[in-house]
Backbone as a chain_set.jsonl record, in Angstrom:
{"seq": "XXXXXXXXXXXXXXXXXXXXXXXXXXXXXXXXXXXXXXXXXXXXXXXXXXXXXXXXXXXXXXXXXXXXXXXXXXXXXXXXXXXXXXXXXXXXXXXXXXXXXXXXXXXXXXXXXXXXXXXXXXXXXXXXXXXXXXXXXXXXXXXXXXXXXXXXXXXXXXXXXXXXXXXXXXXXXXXXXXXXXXXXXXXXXXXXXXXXXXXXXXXXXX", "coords": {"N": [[0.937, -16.38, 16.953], [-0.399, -14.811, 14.123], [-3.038, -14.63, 11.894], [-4.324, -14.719, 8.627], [-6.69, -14.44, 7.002], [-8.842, -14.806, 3.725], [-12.505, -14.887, 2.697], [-14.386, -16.046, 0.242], [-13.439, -16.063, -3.861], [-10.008, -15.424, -4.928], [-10.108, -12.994, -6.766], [-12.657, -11.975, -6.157], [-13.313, -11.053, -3.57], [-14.842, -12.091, -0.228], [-14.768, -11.02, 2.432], [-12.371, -10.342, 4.602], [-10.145, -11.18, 7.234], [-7.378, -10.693, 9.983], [-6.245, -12.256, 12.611], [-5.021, -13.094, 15.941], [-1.971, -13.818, 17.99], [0.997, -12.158, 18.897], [4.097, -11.327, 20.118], [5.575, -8.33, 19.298], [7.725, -5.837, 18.493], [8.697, -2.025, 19.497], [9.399, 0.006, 17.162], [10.592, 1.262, 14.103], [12.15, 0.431, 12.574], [12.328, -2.976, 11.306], [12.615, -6.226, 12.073], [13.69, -9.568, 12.118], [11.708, -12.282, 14.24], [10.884, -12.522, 17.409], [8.997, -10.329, 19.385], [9.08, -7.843, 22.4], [7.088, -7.077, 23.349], [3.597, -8.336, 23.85], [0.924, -8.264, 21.744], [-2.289, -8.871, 20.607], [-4.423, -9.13, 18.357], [-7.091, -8.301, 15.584], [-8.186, -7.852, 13.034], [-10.85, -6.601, 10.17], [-11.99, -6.679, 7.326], [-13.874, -5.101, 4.662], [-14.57, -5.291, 1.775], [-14.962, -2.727, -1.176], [-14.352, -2.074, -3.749], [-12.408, -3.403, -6.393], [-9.282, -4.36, -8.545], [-7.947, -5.841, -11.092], [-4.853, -6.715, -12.744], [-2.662, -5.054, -12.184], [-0.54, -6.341, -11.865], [0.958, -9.414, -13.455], [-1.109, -11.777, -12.091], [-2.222, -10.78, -10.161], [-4.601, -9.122, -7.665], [-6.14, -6.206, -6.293], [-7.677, -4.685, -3.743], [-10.095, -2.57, -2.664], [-11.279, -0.878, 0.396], [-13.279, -1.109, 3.955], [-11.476, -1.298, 6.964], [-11.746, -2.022, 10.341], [-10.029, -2.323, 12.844], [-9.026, -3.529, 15.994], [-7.069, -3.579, 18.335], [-4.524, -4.752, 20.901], [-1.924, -3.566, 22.911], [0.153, -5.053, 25.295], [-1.838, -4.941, 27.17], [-3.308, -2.412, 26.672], [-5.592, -1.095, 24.912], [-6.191, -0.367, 21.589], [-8.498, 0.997, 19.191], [-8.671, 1.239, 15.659], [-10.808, 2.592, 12.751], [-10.962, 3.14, 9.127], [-10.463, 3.492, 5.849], [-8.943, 1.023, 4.228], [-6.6, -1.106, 2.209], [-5.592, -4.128, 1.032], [-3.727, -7.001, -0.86], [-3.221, -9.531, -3.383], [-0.433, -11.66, -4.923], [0.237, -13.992, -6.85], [3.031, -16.072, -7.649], [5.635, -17.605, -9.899], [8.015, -16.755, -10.664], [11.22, -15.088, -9.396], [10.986, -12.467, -6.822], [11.399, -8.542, -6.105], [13.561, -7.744, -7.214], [14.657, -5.333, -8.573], [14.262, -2.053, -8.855], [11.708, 0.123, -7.603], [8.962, 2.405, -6.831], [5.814, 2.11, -5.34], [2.425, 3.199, -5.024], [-0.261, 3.481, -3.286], [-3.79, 4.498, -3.002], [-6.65, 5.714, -1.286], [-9.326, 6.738, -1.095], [-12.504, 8.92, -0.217], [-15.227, 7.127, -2.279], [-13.217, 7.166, -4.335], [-10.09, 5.64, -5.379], [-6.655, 4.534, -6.078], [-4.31, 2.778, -7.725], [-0.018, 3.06, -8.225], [2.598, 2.624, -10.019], [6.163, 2.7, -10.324], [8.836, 1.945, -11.691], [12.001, 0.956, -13.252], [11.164, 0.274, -16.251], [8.421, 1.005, -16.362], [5.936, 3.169, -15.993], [2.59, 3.568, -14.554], [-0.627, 2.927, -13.822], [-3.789, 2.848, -12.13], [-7.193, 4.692, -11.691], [-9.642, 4.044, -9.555], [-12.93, 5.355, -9.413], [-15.676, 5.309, -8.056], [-17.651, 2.898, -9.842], [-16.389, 3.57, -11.944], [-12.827, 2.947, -14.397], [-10.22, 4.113, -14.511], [-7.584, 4.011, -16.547], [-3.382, 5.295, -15.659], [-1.244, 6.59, -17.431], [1.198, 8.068, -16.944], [3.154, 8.745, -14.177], [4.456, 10.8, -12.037], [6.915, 11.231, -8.759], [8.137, 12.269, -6.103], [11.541, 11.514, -4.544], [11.741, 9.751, -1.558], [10.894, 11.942, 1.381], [9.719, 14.212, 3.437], [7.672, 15.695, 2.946], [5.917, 15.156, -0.54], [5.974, 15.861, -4.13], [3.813, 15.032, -6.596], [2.663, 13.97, -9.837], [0.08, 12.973, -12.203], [-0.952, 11.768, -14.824], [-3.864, 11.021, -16.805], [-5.32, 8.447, -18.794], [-7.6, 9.176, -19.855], [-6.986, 11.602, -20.11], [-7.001, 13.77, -18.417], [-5.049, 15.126, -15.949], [-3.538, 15.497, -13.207], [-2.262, 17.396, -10.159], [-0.248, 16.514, -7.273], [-0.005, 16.569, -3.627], [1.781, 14.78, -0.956], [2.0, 14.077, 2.455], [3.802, 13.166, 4.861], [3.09, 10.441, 7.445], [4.102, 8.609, 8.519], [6.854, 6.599, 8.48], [9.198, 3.329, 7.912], [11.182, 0.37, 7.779], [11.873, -2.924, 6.492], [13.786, -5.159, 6.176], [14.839, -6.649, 3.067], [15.205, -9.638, 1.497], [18.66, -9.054, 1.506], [18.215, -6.274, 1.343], [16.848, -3.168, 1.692], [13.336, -2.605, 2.262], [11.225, 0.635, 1.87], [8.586, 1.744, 3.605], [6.27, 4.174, 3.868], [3.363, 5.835, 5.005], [0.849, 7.615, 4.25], [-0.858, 11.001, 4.029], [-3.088, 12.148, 1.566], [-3.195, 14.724, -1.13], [-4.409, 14.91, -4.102], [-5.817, 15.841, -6.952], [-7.611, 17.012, -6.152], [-8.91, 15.804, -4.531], [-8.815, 13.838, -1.014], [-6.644, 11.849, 0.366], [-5.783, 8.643, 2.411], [-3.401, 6.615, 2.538], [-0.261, 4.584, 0.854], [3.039, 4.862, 0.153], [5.458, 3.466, -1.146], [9.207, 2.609, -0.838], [11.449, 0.834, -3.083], [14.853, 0.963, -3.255], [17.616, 0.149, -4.781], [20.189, -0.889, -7.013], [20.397, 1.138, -9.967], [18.581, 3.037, -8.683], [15.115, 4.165, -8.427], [13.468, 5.326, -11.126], [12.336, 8.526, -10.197], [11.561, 10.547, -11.645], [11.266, 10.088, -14.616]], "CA": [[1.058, -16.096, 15.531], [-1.313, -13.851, 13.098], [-3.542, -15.343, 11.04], [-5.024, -14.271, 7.267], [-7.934, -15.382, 5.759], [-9.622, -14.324, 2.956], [-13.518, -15.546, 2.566], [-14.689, -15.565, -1.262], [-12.373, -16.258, -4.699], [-9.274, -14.113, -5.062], [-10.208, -11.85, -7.83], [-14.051, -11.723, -5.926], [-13.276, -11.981, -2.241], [-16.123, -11.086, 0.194], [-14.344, -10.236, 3.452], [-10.606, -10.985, 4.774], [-9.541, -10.791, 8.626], [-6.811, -11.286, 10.648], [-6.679, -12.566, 14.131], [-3.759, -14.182, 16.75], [-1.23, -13.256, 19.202], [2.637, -12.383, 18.555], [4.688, -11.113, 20.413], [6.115, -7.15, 19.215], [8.519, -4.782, 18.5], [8.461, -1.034, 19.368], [10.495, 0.289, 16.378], [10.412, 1.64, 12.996], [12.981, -0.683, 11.947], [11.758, -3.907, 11.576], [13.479, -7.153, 12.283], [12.877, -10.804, 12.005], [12.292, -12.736, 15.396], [9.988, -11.995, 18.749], [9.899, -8.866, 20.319], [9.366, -7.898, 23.887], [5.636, -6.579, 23.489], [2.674, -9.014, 23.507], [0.136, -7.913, 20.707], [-3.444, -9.364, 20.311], [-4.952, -8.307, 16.714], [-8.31, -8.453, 15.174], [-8.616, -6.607, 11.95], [-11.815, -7.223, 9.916], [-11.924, -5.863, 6.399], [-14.875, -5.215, 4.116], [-14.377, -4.689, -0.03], [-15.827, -2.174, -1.769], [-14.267, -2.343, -5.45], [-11.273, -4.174, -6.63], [-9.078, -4.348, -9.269], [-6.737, -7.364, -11.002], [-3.967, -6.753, -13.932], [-1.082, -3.857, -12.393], [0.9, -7.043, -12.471], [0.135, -10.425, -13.638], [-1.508, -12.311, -11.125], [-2.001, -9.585, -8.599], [-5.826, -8.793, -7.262], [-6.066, -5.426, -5.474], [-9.134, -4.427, -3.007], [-10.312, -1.839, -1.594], [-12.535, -1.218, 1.129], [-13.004, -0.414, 4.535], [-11.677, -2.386, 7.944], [-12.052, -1.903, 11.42], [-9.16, -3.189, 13.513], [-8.835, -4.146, 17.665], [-4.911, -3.854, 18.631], [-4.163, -4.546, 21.973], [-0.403, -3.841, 23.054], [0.567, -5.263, 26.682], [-3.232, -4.549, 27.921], [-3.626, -1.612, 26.343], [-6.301, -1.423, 23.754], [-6.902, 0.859, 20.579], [-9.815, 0.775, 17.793], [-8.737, 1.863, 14.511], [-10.925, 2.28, 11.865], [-10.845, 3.893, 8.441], [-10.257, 3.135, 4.184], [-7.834, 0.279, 3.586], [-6.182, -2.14, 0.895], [-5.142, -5.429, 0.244], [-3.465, -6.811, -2.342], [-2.371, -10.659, -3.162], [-0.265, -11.989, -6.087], [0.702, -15.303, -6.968], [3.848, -16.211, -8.705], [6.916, -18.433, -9.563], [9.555, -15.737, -10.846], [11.716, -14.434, -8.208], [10.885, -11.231, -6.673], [12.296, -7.945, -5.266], [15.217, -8.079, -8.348], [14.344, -4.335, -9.186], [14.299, -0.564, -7.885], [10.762, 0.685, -7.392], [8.298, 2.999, -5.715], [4.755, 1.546, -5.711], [2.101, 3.918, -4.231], [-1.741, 3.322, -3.001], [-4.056, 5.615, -2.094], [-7.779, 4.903, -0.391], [-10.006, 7.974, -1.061], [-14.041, 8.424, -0.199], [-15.391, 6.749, -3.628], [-11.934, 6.666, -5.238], [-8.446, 4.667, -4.877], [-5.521, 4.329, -6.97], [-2.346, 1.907, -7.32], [0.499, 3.656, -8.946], [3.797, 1.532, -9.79], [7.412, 3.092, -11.083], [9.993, 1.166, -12.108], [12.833, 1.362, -14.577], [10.516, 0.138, -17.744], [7.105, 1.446, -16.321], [5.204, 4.428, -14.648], [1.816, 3.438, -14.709], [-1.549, 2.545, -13.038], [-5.218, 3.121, -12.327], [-7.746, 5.142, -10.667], [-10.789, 3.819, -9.456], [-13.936, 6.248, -9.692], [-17.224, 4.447, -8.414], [-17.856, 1.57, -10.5], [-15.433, 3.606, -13.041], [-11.671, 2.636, -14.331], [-9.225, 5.239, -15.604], [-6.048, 3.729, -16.457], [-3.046, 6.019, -15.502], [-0.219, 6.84, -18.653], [2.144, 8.406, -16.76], [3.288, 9.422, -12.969], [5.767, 10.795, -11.115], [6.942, 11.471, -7.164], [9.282, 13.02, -5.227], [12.016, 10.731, -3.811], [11.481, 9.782, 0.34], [11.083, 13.165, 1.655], [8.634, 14.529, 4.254], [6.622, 16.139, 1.762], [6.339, 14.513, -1.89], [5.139, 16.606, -4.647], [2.732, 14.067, -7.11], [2.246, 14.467, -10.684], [-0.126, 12.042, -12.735], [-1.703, 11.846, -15.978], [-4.699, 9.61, -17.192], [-5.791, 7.778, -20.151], [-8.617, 10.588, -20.645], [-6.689, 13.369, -20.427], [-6.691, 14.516, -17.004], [-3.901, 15.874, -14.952], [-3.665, 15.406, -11.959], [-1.185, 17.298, -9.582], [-0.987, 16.575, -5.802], [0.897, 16.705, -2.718], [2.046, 13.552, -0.166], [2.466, 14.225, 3.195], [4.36, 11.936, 5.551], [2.8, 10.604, 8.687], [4.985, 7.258, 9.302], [7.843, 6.299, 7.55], [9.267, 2.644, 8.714], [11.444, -0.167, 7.002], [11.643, -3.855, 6.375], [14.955, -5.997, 5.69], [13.796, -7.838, 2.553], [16.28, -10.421, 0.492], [19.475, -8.311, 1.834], [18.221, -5.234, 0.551], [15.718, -2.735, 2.456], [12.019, -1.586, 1.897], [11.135, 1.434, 2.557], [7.632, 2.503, 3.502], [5.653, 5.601, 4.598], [2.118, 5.875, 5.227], [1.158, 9.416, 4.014], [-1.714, 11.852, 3.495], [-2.549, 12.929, -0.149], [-4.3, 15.725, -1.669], [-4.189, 14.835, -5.452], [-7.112, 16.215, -8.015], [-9.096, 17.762, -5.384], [-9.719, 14.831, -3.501], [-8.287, 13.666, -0.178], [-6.899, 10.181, -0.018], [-5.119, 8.074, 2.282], [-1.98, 5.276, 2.147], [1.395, 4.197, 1.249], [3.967, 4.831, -0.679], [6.443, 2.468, -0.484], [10.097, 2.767, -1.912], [12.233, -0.343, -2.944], [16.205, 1.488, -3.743], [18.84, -0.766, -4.82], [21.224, -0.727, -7.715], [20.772, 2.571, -10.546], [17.44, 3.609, -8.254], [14.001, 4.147, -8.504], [13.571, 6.516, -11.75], [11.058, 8.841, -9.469], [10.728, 11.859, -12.466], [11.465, 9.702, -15.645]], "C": [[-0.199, -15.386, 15.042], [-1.681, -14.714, 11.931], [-4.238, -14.825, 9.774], [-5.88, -14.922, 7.037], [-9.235, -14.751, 5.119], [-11.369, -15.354, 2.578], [-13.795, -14.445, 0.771], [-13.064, -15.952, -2.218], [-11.126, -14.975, -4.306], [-9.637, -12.903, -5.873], [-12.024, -11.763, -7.168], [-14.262, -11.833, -4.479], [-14.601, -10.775, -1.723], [-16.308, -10.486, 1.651], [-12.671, -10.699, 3.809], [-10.537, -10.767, 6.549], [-8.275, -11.386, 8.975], [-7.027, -11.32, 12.136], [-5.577, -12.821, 14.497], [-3.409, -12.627, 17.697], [0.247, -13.114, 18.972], [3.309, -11.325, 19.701], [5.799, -9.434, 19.637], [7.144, -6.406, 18.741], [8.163, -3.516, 18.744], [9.88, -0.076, 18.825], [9.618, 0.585, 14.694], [11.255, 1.021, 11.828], [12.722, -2.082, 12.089], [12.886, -5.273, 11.914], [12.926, -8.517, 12.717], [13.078, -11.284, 13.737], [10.838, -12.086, 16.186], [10.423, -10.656, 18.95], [9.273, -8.899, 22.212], [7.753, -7.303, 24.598], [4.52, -7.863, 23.238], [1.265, -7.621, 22.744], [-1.164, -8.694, 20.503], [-3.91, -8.498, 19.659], [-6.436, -9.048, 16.496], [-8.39, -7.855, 14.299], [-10.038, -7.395, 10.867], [-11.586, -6.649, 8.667], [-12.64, -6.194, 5.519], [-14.427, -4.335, 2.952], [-15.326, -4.357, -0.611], [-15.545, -1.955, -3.49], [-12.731, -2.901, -5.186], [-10.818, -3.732, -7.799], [-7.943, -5.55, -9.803], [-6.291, -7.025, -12.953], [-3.192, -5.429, -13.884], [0.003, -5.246, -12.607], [0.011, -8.41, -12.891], [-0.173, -11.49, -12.281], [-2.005, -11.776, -9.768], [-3.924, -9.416, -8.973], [-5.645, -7.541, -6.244], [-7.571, -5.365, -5.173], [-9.029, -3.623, -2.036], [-11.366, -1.648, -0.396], [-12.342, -0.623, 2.305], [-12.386, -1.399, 6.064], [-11.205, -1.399, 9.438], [-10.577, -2.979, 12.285], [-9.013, -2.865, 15.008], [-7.643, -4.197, 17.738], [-4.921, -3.377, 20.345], [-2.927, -4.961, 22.403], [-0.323, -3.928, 24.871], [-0.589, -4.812, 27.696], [-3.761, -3.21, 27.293], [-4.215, -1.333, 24.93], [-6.757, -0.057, 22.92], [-7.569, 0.126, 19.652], [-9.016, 1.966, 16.851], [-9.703, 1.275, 13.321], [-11.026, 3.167, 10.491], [-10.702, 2.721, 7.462], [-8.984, 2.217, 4.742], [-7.523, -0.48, 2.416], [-5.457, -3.176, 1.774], [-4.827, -6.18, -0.692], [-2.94, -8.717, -1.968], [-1.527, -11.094, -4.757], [0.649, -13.227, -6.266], [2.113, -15.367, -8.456], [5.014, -16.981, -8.636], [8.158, -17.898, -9.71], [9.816, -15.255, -9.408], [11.396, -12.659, -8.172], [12.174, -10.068, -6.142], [13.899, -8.084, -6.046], [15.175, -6.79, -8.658], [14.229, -3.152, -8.66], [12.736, -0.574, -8.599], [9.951, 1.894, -6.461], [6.52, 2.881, -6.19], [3.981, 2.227, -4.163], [0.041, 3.103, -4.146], [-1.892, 3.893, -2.126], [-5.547, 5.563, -2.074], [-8.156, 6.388, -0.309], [-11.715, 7.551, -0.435], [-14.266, 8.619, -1.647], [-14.283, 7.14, -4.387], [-10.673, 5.755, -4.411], [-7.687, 4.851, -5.894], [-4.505, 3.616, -6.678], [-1.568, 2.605, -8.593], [1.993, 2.716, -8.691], [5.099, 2.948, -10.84], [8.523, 2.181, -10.603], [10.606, 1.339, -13.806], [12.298, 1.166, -16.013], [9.171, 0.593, -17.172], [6.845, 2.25, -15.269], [3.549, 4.429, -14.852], [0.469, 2.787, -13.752], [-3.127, 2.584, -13.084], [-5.785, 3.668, -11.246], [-9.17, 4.741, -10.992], [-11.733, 4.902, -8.933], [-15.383, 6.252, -9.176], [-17.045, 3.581, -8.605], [-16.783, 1.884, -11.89], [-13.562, 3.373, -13.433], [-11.468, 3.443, -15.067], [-8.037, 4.984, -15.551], [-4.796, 4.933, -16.107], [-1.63, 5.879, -16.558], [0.684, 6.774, -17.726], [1.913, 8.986, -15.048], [4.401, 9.774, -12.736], [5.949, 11.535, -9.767], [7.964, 11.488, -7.444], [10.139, 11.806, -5.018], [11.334, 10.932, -2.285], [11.532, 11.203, 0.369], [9.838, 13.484, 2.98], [7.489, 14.993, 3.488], [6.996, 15.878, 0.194], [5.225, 15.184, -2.927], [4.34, 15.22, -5.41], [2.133, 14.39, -8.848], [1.59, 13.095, -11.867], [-1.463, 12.443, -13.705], [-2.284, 10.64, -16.891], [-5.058, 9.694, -18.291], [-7.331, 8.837, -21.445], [-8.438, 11.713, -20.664], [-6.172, 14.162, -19.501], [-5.292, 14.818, -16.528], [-4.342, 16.198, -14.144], [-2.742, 15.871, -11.023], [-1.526, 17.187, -7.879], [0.129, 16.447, -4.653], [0.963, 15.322, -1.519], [2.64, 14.291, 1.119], [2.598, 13.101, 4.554], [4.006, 11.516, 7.05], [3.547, 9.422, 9.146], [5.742, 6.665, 8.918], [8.557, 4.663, 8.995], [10.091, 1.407, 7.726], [11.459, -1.536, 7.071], [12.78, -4.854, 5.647], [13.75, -6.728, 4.546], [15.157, -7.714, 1.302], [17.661, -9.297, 0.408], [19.434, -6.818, 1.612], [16.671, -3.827, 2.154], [14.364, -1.926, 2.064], [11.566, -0.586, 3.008], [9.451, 2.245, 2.34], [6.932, 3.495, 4.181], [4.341, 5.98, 4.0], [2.124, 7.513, 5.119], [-0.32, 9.927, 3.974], [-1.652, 12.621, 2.388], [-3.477, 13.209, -0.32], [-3.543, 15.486, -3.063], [-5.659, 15.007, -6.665], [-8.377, 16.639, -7.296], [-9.861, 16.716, -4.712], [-8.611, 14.484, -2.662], [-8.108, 11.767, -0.184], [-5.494, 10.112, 1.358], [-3.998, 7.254, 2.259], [-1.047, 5.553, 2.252], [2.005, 4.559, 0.059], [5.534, 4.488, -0.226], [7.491, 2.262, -1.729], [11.152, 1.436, -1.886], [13.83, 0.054, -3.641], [17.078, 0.53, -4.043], [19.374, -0.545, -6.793], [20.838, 0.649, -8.321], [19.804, 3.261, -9.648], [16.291, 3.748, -8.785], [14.315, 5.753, -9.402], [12.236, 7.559, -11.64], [10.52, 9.87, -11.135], [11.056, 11.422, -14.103], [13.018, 9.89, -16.408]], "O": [[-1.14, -15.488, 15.829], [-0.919, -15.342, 11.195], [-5.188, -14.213, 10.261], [-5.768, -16.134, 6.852], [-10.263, -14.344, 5.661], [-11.241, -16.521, 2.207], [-13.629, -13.304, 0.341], [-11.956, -16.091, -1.7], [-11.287, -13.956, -3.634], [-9.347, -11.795, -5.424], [-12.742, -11.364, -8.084], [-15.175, -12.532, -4.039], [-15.075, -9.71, -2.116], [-17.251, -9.837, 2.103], [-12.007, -11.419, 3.064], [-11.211, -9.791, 6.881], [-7.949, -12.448, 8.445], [-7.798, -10.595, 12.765], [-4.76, -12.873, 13.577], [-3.854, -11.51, 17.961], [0.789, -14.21, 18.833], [2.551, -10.399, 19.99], [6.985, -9.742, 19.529], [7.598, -7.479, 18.342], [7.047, -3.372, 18.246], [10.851, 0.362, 19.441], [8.5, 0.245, 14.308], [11.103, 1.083, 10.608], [12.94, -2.464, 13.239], [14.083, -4.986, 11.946], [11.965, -8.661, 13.472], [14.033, -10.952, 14.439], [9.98, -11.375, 15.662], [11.486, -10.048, 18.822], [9.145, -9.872, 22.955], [7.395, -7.158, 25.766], [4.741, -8.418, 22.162], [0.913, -6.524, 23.177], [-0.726, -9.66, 19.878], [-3.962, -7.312, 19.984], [-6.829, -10.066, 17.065], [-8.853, -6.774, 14.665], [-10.162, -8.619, 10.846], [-10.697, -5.813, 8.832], [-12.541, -7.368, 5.16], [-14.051, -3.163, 2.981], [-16.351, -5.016, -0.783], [-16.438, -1.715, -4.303], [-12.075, -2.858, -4.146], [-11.477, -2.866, -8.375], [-7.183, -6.091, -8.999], [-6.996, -7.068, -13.961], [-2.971, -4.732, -14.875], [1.033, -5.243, -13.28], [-1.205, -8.535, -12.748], [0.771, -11.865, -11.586], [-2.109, -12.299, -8.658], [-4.451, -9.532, -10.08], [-4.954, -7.821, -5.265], [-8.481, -5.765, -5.899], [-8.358, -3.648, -1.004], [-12.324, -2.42, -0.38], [-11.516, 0.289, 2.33], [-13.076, -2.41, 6.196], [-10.52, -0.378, 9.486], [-10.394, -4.188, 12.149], [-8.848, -1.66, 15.196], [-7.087, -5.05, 17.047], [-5.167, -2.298, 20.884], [-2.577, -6.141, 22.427], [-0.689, -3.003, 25.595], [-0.347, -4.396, 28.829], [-4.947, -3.031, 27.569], [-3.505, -1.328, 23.924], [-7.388, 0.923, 23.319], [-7.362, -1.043, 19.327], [-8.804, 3.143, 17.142], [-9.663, 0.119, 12.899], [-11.252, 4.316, 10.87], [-10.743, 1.522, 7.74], [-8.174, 2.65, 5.562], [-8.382, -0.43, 1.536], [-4.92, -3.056, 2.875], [-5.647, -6.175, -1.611], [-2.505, -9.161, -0.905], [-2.153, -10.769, -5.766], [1.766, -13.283, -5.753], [2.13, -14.944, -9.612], [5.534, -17.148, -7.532], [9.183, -18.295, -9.156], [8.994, -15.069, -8.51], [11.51, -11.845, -9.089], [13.343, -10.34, -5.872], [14.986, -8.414, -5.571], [16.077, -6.769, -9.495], [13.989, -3.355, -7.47], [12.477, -1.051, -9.704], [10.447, 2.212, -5.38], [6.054, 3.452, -7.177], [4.325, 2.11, -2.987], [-0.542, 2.383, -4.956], [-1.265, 4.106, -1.088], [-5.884, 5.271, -3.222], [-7.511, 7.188, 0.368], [-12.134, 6.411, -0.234], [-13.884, 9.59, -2.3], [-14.7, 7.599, -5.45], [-10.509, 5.396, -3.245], [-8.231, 5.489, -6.795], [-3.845, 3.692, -5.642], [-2.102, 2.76, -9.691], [2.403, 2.257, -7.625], [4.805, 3.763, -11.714], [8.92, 1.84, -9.489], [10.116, 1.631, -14.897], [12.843, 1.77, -16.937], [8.485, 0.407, -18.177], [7.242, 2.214, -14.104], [3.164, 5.462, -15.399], [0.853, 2.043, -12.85], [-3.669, 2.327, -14.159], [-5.376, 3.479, -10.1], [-9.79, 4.897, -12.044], [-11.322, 5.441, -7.906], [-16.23, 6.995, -9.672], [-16.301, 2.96, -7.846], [-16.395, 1.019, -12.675], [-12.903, 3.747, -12.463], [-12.112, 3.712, -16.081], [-7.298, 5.514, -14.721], [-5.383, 5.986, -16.356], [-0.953, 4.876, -16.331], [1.145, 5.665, -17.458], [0.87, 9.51, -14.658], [5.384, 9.165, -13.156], [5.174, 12.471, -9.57], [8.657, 11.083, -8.377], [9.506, 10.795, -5.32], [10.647, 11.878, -1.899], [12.155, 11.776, -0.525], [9.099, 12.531, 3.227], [6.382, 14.464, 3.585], [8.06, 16.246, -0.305], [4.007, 15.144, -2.756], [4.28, 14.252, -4.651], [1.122, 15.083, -8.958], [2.406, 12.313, -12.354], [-2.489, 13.087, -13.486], [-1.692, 9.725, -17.465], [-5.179, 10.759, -18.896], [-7.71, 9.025, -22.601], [-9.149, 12.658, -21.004], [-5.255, 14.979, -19.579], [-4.436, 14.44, -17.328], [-5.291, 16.97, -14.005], [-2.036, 14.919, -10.691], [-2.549, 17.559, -7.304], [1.26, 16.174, -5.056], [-0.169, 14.898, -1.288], [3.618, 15.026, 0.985], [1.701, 12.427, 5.059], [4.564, 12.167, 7.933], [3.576, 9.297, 10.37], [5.256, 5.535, 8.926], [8.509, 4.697, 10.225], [9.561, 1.433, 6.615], [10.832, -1.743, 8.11], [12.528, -5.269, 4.516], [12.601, -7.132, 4.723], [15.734, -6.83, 0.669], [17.785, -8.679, -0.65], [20.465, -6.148, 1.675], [15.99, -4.069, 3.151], [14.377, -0.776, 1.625], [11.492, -0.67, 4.234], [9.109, 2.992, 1.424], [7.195, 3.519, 5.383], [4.168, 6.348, 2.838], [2.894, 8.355, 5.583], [-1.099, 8.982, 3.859], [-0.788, 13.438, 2.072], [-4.527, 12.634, -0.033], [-2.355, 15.765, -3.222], [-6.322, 14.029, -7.01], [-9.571, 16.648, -7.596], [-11.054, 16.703, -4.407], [-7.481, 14.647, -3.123], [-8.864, 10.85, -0.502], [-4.583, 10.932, 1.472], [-3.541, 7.658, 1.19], [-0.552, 6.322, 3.076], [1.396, 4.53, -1.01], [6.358, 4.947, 0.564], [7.246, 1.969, -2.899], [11.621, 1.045, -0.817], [14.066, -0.605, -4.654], [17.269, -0.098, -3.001], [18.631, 0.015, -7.599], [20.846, 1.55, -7.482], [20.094, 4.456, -9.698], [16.337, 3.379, -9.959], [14.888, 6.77, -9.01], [11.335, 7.605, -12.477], [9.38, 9.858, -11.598], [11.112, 12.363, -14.895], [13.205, 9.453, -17.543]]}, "num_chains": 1, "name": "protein.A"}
């Protein structure tokens, strides 16, 4: 099994890793259960700014981690920008169409959420916060155009390009995410954008 653990409060943590041993899949479709690959993990991950209130109870962090993945003896080092995110709650989730994006720049980040009552978010700057009004993306696509506009004015347009697209049965329904590269405001960033489809859809352009 794979283990989490965050050192430090939630909203102030001061490193996170995981560790263990599970057992695999080699697939892009995910599925509950063993797979047929043994896996030994190590990821380490060090926060460099945070943020807490895209939803209630939610803490995001960014930062940078270093991860050890060895599949059936065969060992790779990745390291580079990542996130983490945790959020505590008693309402039921996953009731809703979305597409909720994060994106891991040098000295910036951003979490960007759309859903049927909100298109909104923030970009971190440094030590600075710039809430985000308004966004909007492409549906799934290989390339996703990017258009987002902040609390001071800015406009921002930018391009998503798709390096791993991959999905995740969740409460009969399926998530769908894809790890991308994004050029948005003249900076290079980056992450995920991850689409959740089910009943009228995710309203990508308002």
């Amino acid at each position: 099994s794979l283990v989490f653990e965050r050192l430090g409060a939630v909203d102030k943590p001061t490193s996170a890793r995981i560790t263990g041993t599970c057992l695999a899949r080699r697939t892009t479709t995910s599925a509950f259960g063993k797979g047929e690959h043994r896996m030994d993990v190590s990821i380490a991950f060090s926060p460099e700014r945070l943020y807490s209130g895209l939803n209630k109870g939610r803490t995001e962090v960014f930062g940078r981690s270093r991860a050890v993945v060895t599949i059936d003896g065969r060992q790779t080092v990745i390291e580079g920008p990542a996130q983490f995110h945790e959020q505590g709650q008693t309402t039921q989730r996953f009731t809703a169409p979305f597409s909720y994006m994060t994106l891991w720049g040098s000295g910036a980040a951003t979490t960007m959420l759309i859903a049927p009552k909100r298109r909104d978010g923030y970009l971190l700057e440094g030590d600075a916060t710039t809430e985000v009004t308004s966004v909007t993306v492409d549906p799934p696509a290989p390339v996703r155009q990017l258009y987002v506009k902040l609390a001071d004015g800015r406009e921002l347009d930018g391009e998503a390009t798709l390096v791993q697209a991959y999905t995740i049965p969740m409460v009969g329904n399926t998530w769908r995410g894809h790890m991308m590269n994004v050029q948005l405001g003249g900076r290079s960033y980056r992450g995920h954008i991850n689409d959740y489809i089910i009943g009228d859809g995710v309203p990508y352009t308002g």
